[in-house]
Amino acid sequence: MSEIPFRYDQVGSLLRPKELKEARKKFQNGLLTKEELTTIEDVEIIKVIEKQKKIGLKAVTDGEFRRRWWHLDFIAGLNGITVYDFVTTAFGITTEAQGTYVSGKLSYNNLHPFIHHFKFTKKHAGNDVVAKQTIPGPNMIYLDSFILSKQYNEKPVYSDKDGFVEDLIKTYQDVILAFYEVGCRYLQLDDTSWGALFDDRFRELIKNNGYDPDELIQEFGDITEKVLENKPTDLDITFHFCKGNFQSKWLYNGSYEMIAKRLFSIEAFSGFFLEFDDERSGGFEPLRFIGNQKVVLGLVTTKTPELEDKEVIKNRIIEASKTVPLEQLCLSPQCGFSSTHEGNKVTEDDQWKKLSLVIDIAKEVF
């Protein structure tokens, strides 16, 4: 079994420092050029990589510092995608947001900026830690940009669903190989779309758009398996799922039980990062469907600043080990700290304390 995911790991995004937030605002107001913004991003990413290494993380990221959203920036870089602005109340607050829809034939863009971004991260990570790359999973596009998209449904590009799915799979196969070719050996697919398949409100939306959410559970799994079909054997790909993470708010409600059997049967994943930080997550019973993959228990929340009790987390790990062998378990925060550029309602000090707590507990338990 590969060492990835690590016994103590992280999901990916980190709080944007004040300097970066100010620079991005100046750029939006035309007071900084793109090149000047990139220079500031470079400086802050180097700093945050060093900070991750200093506290002892074995996998480091760029904190997603170049992104506004955890998913849209990547999706927007693909061929055949259009981004639009709107106002949402989905997370219980009224806020500006962006969405995407399929507006042309979907394919990988050979000039996708994330490839260059990863090369920068890998260079500054050095040889003593692993540079981890996070991207949204394929079903994010299938659900949001195709199935539930008003814009797409008003002006469909594909004559049938099968043609789109075929292009979606090929696009992600190309994406995976592109990252591999520039040295990526730890890739994570963040795919919250599975939450819509057990959330009552979203299941109704899916039905209203002519799809059966129960059938989509199987199809989401089939698409993901085909995306991973040709992955190189020395590339570890993990899956991260949470029920939404936007300024300490969540999106989906419900239990993993409905999706667990299909999702956890995807053997090509090296591990699953799963949210278990509060009562909404439910118990560990759905983990009975796990095979030989690792399970990264997201027991430390990124939504609130209070530092968890070490003994409580240890006891929950032991509880989980009654379903999944201890040697397959790992520990991480439940999600990133800044899935969007605004970040969760925690401080940078809170963030580093929580990551350090994850490391301390994992060393003691594992």
XYZ file of C-alpha atoms in Angstrom:
366
model
C 0.000 0.000 0.000
C 1.301 3.447 -0.907
C 2.188 5.899 1.833
C -0.242 8.368 0.184
C -2.515 9.598 1.646
C -0.330 10.210 4.667
C -1.278 9.311 8.228
C -1.555 13.047 8.883
C -2.638 14.976 5.829
C -4.624 18.001 4.696
C -7.351 18.642 2.147
C -5.727 21.538 0.308
C -6.901 25.129 0.643
C -5.431 27.541 3.200
C -6.530 30.981 4.368
C -5.384 33.745 2.042
C -2.988 36.123 3.825
C -3.889 39.795 4.107
C -1.271 40.803 1.530
C -2.756 38.479 -1.065
C -6.340 39.603 -0.429
C -5.311 43.242 -0.793
C -3.401 42.498 -3.998
C -6.353 40.663 -5.522
C -8.646 43.580 -4.705
C -6.213 46.023 -6.324
C -6.042 43.790 -9.394
C -9.845 43.737 -9.665
C -9.870 47.541 -9.435
C -7.238 47.880 -12.146
C -4.503 49.038 -9.764
C -2.273 45.998 -10.345
C -1.359 44.183 -13.546
C -1.792 40.418 -13.847
C 1.993 40.067 -13.762
C 2.233 42.076 -10.546
C -0.492 39.986 -8.948
C 1.272 36.780 -9.982
C 4.510 37.999 -8.402
C 2.716 38.572 -5.089
C 1.020 35.154 -5.362
C 4.433 33.577 -5.944
C 5.883 35.184 -2.813
C 2.941 34.163 -0.613
C 2.887 30.605 -1.978
C 6.585 30.140 -1.228
C 5.933 31.385 2.323
C 2.984 29.057 2.895
C 4.856 26.036 1.516
C 7.666 26.705 3.985
C 5.138 27.063 6.811
C 3.578 23.693 5.938
C 6.984 22.075 5.890
C 7.934 23.713 9.195
C 4.974 22.238 11.095
C 5.769 18.804 9.664
C 3.262 18.103 6.885
C 4.445 15.501 4.379
C 2.151 16.750 1.600
C 2.111 20.466 0.801
C -0.091 22.543 -1.497
C -0.051 26.075 -2.848
C -2.983 26.759 -0.526
C -5.045 27.302 -3.700
C -3.787 30.898 -3.443
C -4.238 31.566 -7.167
C -7.920 30.631 -7.118
C -11.102 32.486 -6.290
C -13.035 29.223 -5.965
C -11.873 25.715 -5.132
C -13.461 24.360 -8.315
C -14.506 27.026 -10.827
C -11.033 28.317 -11.648
C -10.011 24.873 -12.844
C -13.264 24.149 -14.700
C -13.138 27.565 -16.385
C -9.746 26.654 -17.861
C -11.165 23.763 -19.883
C -12.377 24.098 -23.468
C -16.154 24.322 -23.861
C -16.960 26.024 -20.533
C -18.482 29.466 -19.902
C -18.444 31.227 -16.508
C -21.224 33.570 -15.391
C -21.973 35.718 -12.354
C -25.056 35.412 -10.147
C -26.308 35.922 -6.590
C -26.917 32.869 -4.388
C -28.681 32.084 -1.122
C -27.790 28.373 -1.249
C -25.532 28.507 1.812
C -27.996 30.431 3.966
C -26.488 33.830 3.158
C -26.939 36.167 0.206
C -23.686 36.545 -1.672
C -22.194 37.053 -5.112
C -21.161 33.843 -6.803
C -20.180 32.357 -10.129
C -21.327 29.331 -12.048
C -20.340 27.457 -15.184
C -22.156 25.798 -18.044
C -21.148 23.704 -21.019
C -21.165 26.028 -24.012
C -19.132 24.003 -26.494
C -17.442 20.660 -27.025
C -15.665 19.799 -23.775
C -11.944 19.029 -23.944
C -8.661 19.529 -22.135
C -6.872 22.811 -22.778
C -3.166 22.234 -23.418
C -2.486 25.708 -22.030
C -4.407 25.150 -18.803
C -2.804 27.455 -16.191
C -3.037 24.869 -13.406
C -0.232 22.857 -15.019
C 2.102 25.842 -14.706
C 0.844 26.460 -11.167
C 1.685 22.901 -10.150
C 5.190 23.123 -11.589
C 5.782 26.172 -9.390
C 4.499 24.341 -6.303
C 6.603 21.250 -7.006
C 9.742 23.335 -7.539
C 9.392 25.100 -4.196
C 8.231 22.017 -2.301
C 11.643 20.492 -2.943
C 12.502 16.841 -2.491
C 11.734 16.355 1.202
C 7.935 16.631 0.888
C 5.311 15.723 -1.729
C 3.621 18.448 -3.769
C -0.107 17.738 -3.750
C -2.439 19.014 -6.475
C -6.188 19.382 -5.963
C -8.775 19.697 -8.740
C -12.570 19.322 -8.824
C -13.844 15.908 -9.862
C -15.610 15.270 -13.193
C -19.077 14.981 -11.713
C -18.917 18.614 -10.598
C -19.147 19.510 -14.281
C -21.744 16.842 -15.030
C -24.064 18.009 -12.242
C -23.621 21.780 -12.176
C -22.668 22.634 -15.758
C -24.871 20.102 -17.544
C -27.694 18.455 -15.550
C -28.760 21.405 -13.369
C -27.623 24.196 -15.684
C -30.471 26.412 -16.873
C -28.169 27.943 -19.500
C -27.195 24.561 -20.907
C -30.728 23.178 -20.891
C -31.978 26.245 -22.761
C -29.284 25.838 -25.403
C -27.862 22.292 -25.382
C -24.604 21.698 -27.191
C -24.735 17.895 -27.345
C -27.404 15.906 -29.165
C -27.451 13.388 -26.324
C -26.027 12.844 -22.860
C -23.731 10.012 -23.956
C -21.703 12.287 -26.205
C -21.097 14.713 -23.351
C -20.144 11.961 -20.896
C -17.672 10.528 -23.398
C -15.990 13.937 -23.772
C -16.019 14.482 -20.005
C -14.188 11.220 -19.401
C -11.624 11.902 -22.150
C -11.061 15.437 -20.811
C -10.230 14.164 -17.334
C -8.062 11.340 -18.628
C -6.049 13.985 -20.483
C -5.935 16.198 -17.385
C -4.541 13.381 -15.240
C -1.800 12.556 -17.733
C -0.910 16.239 -18.124
C -0.298 16.598 -14.385
C 1.633 13.328 -14.341
C 3.912 14.480 -17.138
C 5.001 17.543 -15.124
C 5.841 15.435 -12.089
C 2.606 15.197 -10.106
C 2.411 12.001 -8.066
C -0.326 13.027 -5.622
C -3.556 14.246 -7.218
C -6.832 14.765 -5.394
C -10.308 14.931 -6.915
C -12.581 17.144 -4.820
C -16.123 16.137 -5.686
C -18.948 17.441 -3.523
C -21.509 16.728 -6.258
C -22.158 13.306 -4.728
C -23.854 15.142 -1.846
C -26.673 16.203 -4.156
C -27.535 12.534 -4.627
C -28.611 12.105 -0.985
C -29.808 15.615 -0.129
C -33.629 15.740 -0.415
C -33.743 19.257 -1.865
C -31.178 18.538 -4.571
C -32.663 15.141 -5.375
C -35.876 16.988 -6.209
C -33.995 19.482 -8.398
C -32.341 16.610 -10.242
C -35.712 14.924 -10.834
C -37.175 18.203 -12.091
C -34.399 18.288 -14.709
C -35.306 14.838 -15.985
C -32.742 12.684 -14.188
C -33.045 9.939 -11.581
C -30.681 10.653 -8.634
C -30.505 6.933 -7.795
C -29.374 6.116 -11.322
C -26.838 8.947 -11.117
C -25.178 7.281 -8.110
C -24.195 4.419 -10.405
C -23.345 6.734 -13.282
C -21.168 9.048 -11.152
C -19.240 5.963 -10.112
C -18.937 4.674 -13.678
C -17.657 8.039 -14.929
C -15.098 8.259 -12.138
C -13.829 4.721 -12.744
C -13.385 5.389 -16.458
C -11.576 8.659 -15.718
C -9.102 6.681 -13.577
C -8.802 3.742 -15.997
C -5.512 4.823 -17.542
C -3.850 6.464 -14.563
C -0.153 5.622 -14.181
C 0.514 3.041 -11.468
C 2.865 5.364 -9.566
C 0.329 8.187 -9.407
C -1.765 8.265 -6.236
C -5.210 9.789 -6.691
C -7.413 10.459 -3.693
C -11.034 11.537 -3.398
C -12.273 14.303 -1.120
C -15.902 14.690 -0.169
C -17.565 17.166 2.151
C -21.070 18.624 2.262
C -20.005 22.104 1.243
C -17.602 24.610 2.755
C -18.300 28.286 2.104
C -17.402 30.876 4.738
C -18.062 28.234 7.432
C -21.432 27.308 5.854
C -22.458 23.986 4.292
C -24.688 23.015 1.378
C -25.847 19.395 1.607
C -27.651 17.420 4.307
C -27.979 13.661 4.607
C -26.041 10.471 5.229
C -23.213 8.844 3.275
C -25.212 5.606 3.432
C -26.982 6.169 0.113
C -23.767 6.658 -1.894
C -21.260 4.656 0.145
C -21.449 1.271 -1.565
C -20.889 2.687 -5.081
C -18.385 5.375 -4.128
C -16.179 3.185 -1.945
C -16.055 0.449 -4.584
C -13.837 2.668 -6.773
C -10.613 0.749 -6.227
C -8.362 3.081 -8.233
C -8.488 5.675 -5.456
C -5.652 5.420 -2.960
C -7.843 6.921 -0.274
C -10.953 8.864 0.635
C -10.958 12.145 2.562
C -14.313 12.190 4.347
C -16.063 14.740 6.552
C -16.778 13.491 10.075
C -16.510 16.669 12.142
C -20.062 16.982 13.466
C -23.404 15.215 13.971
C -24.492 15.980 10.387
C -21.815 13.609 9.131
C -23.454 10.627 10.792
C -21.632 7.591 12.120
C -18.865 5.462 10.659
C -21.202 2.645 9.561
C -21.004 3.504 5.810
C -17.260 2.791 5.969
C -18.094 -0.924 5.997
C -18.020 -0.726 2.185
C -14.348 0.332 2.145
C -12.015 -2.209 0.553
C -8.249 -1.811 0.654
C -8.230 1.972 0.280
C -7.220 4.308 3.071
C -9.771 6.479 4.830
C -8.705 9.958 5.917
C -10.997 10.885 8.780
C -11.920 14.569 8.660
C -12.454 14.897 12.406
C -10.980 18.361 12.930
C -13.323 21.059 11.666
C -12.205 24.025 9.590
C -15.522 25.813 10.121
C -15.043 27.034 13.711
C -11.986 28.318 15.613
C -12.303 26.187 18.752
C -9.482 23.663 19.019
C -10.694 20.097 19.367
C -10.019 17.997 22.456
C -7.223 15.589 21.644
C -8.729 12.707 23.609
C -12.113 13.102 21.909
C -10.482 12.830 18.473
C -8.428 9.813 19.563
C -11.556 8.058 20.785
C -13.326 8.722 17.494
C -10.403 7.215 15.573
C -10.608 4.115 17.756
C -14.361 4.028 17.134
C -13.775 4.185 13.355
C -11.209 1.369 13.612
C -14.037 -0.994 14.597
C -15.243 -0.656 10.985
C -11.992 -0.019 9.081
C -8.655 -1.492 10.272
C -6.475 1.056 12.069
C -3.660 0.571 9.537
C -5.970 1.986 6.828
C -6.946 5.089 8.782
C -5.455 8.577 8.557
C -6.383 11.969 10.001
C -6.957 15.416 8.502
C -9.137 18.491 8.844
C -12.646 17.934 7.483
C -12.076 20.277 4.527
C -9.831 23.091 3.406
C -9.722 26.324 5.384
C -10.500 28.544 2.418
C -12.565 26.845 -0.271
C -13.179 30.335 -1.632
C -10.962 33.393 -1.451
C -12.990 34.752 1.491
C -12.075 31.832 3.739
C -13.824 30.306 6.733
C -14.516 32.140 10.005
C -11.196 31.200 11.566
C -7.829 32.963 11.866
C -4.509 31.904 10.383
C -3.375 31.119 13.933
C -6.414 28.831 14.356
C -5.569 27.168 11.047
C -1.993 26.302 11.971
C -2.994 25.109 15.448
C -5.550 22.751 13.932
C -3.087 21.375 11.390
C -0.507 20.897 14.136
C -3.118 19.131 16.264
C -3.798 16.717 13.396
C -0.096 15.898 13.213
C 0.271 15.465 16.984
C -2.743 13.161 17.289
C -1.791 11.061 14.277
C 1.730 10.509 15.621
C 0.329 9.387 18.956
C -2.375 7.098 17.532
C -0.690 5.614 14.490
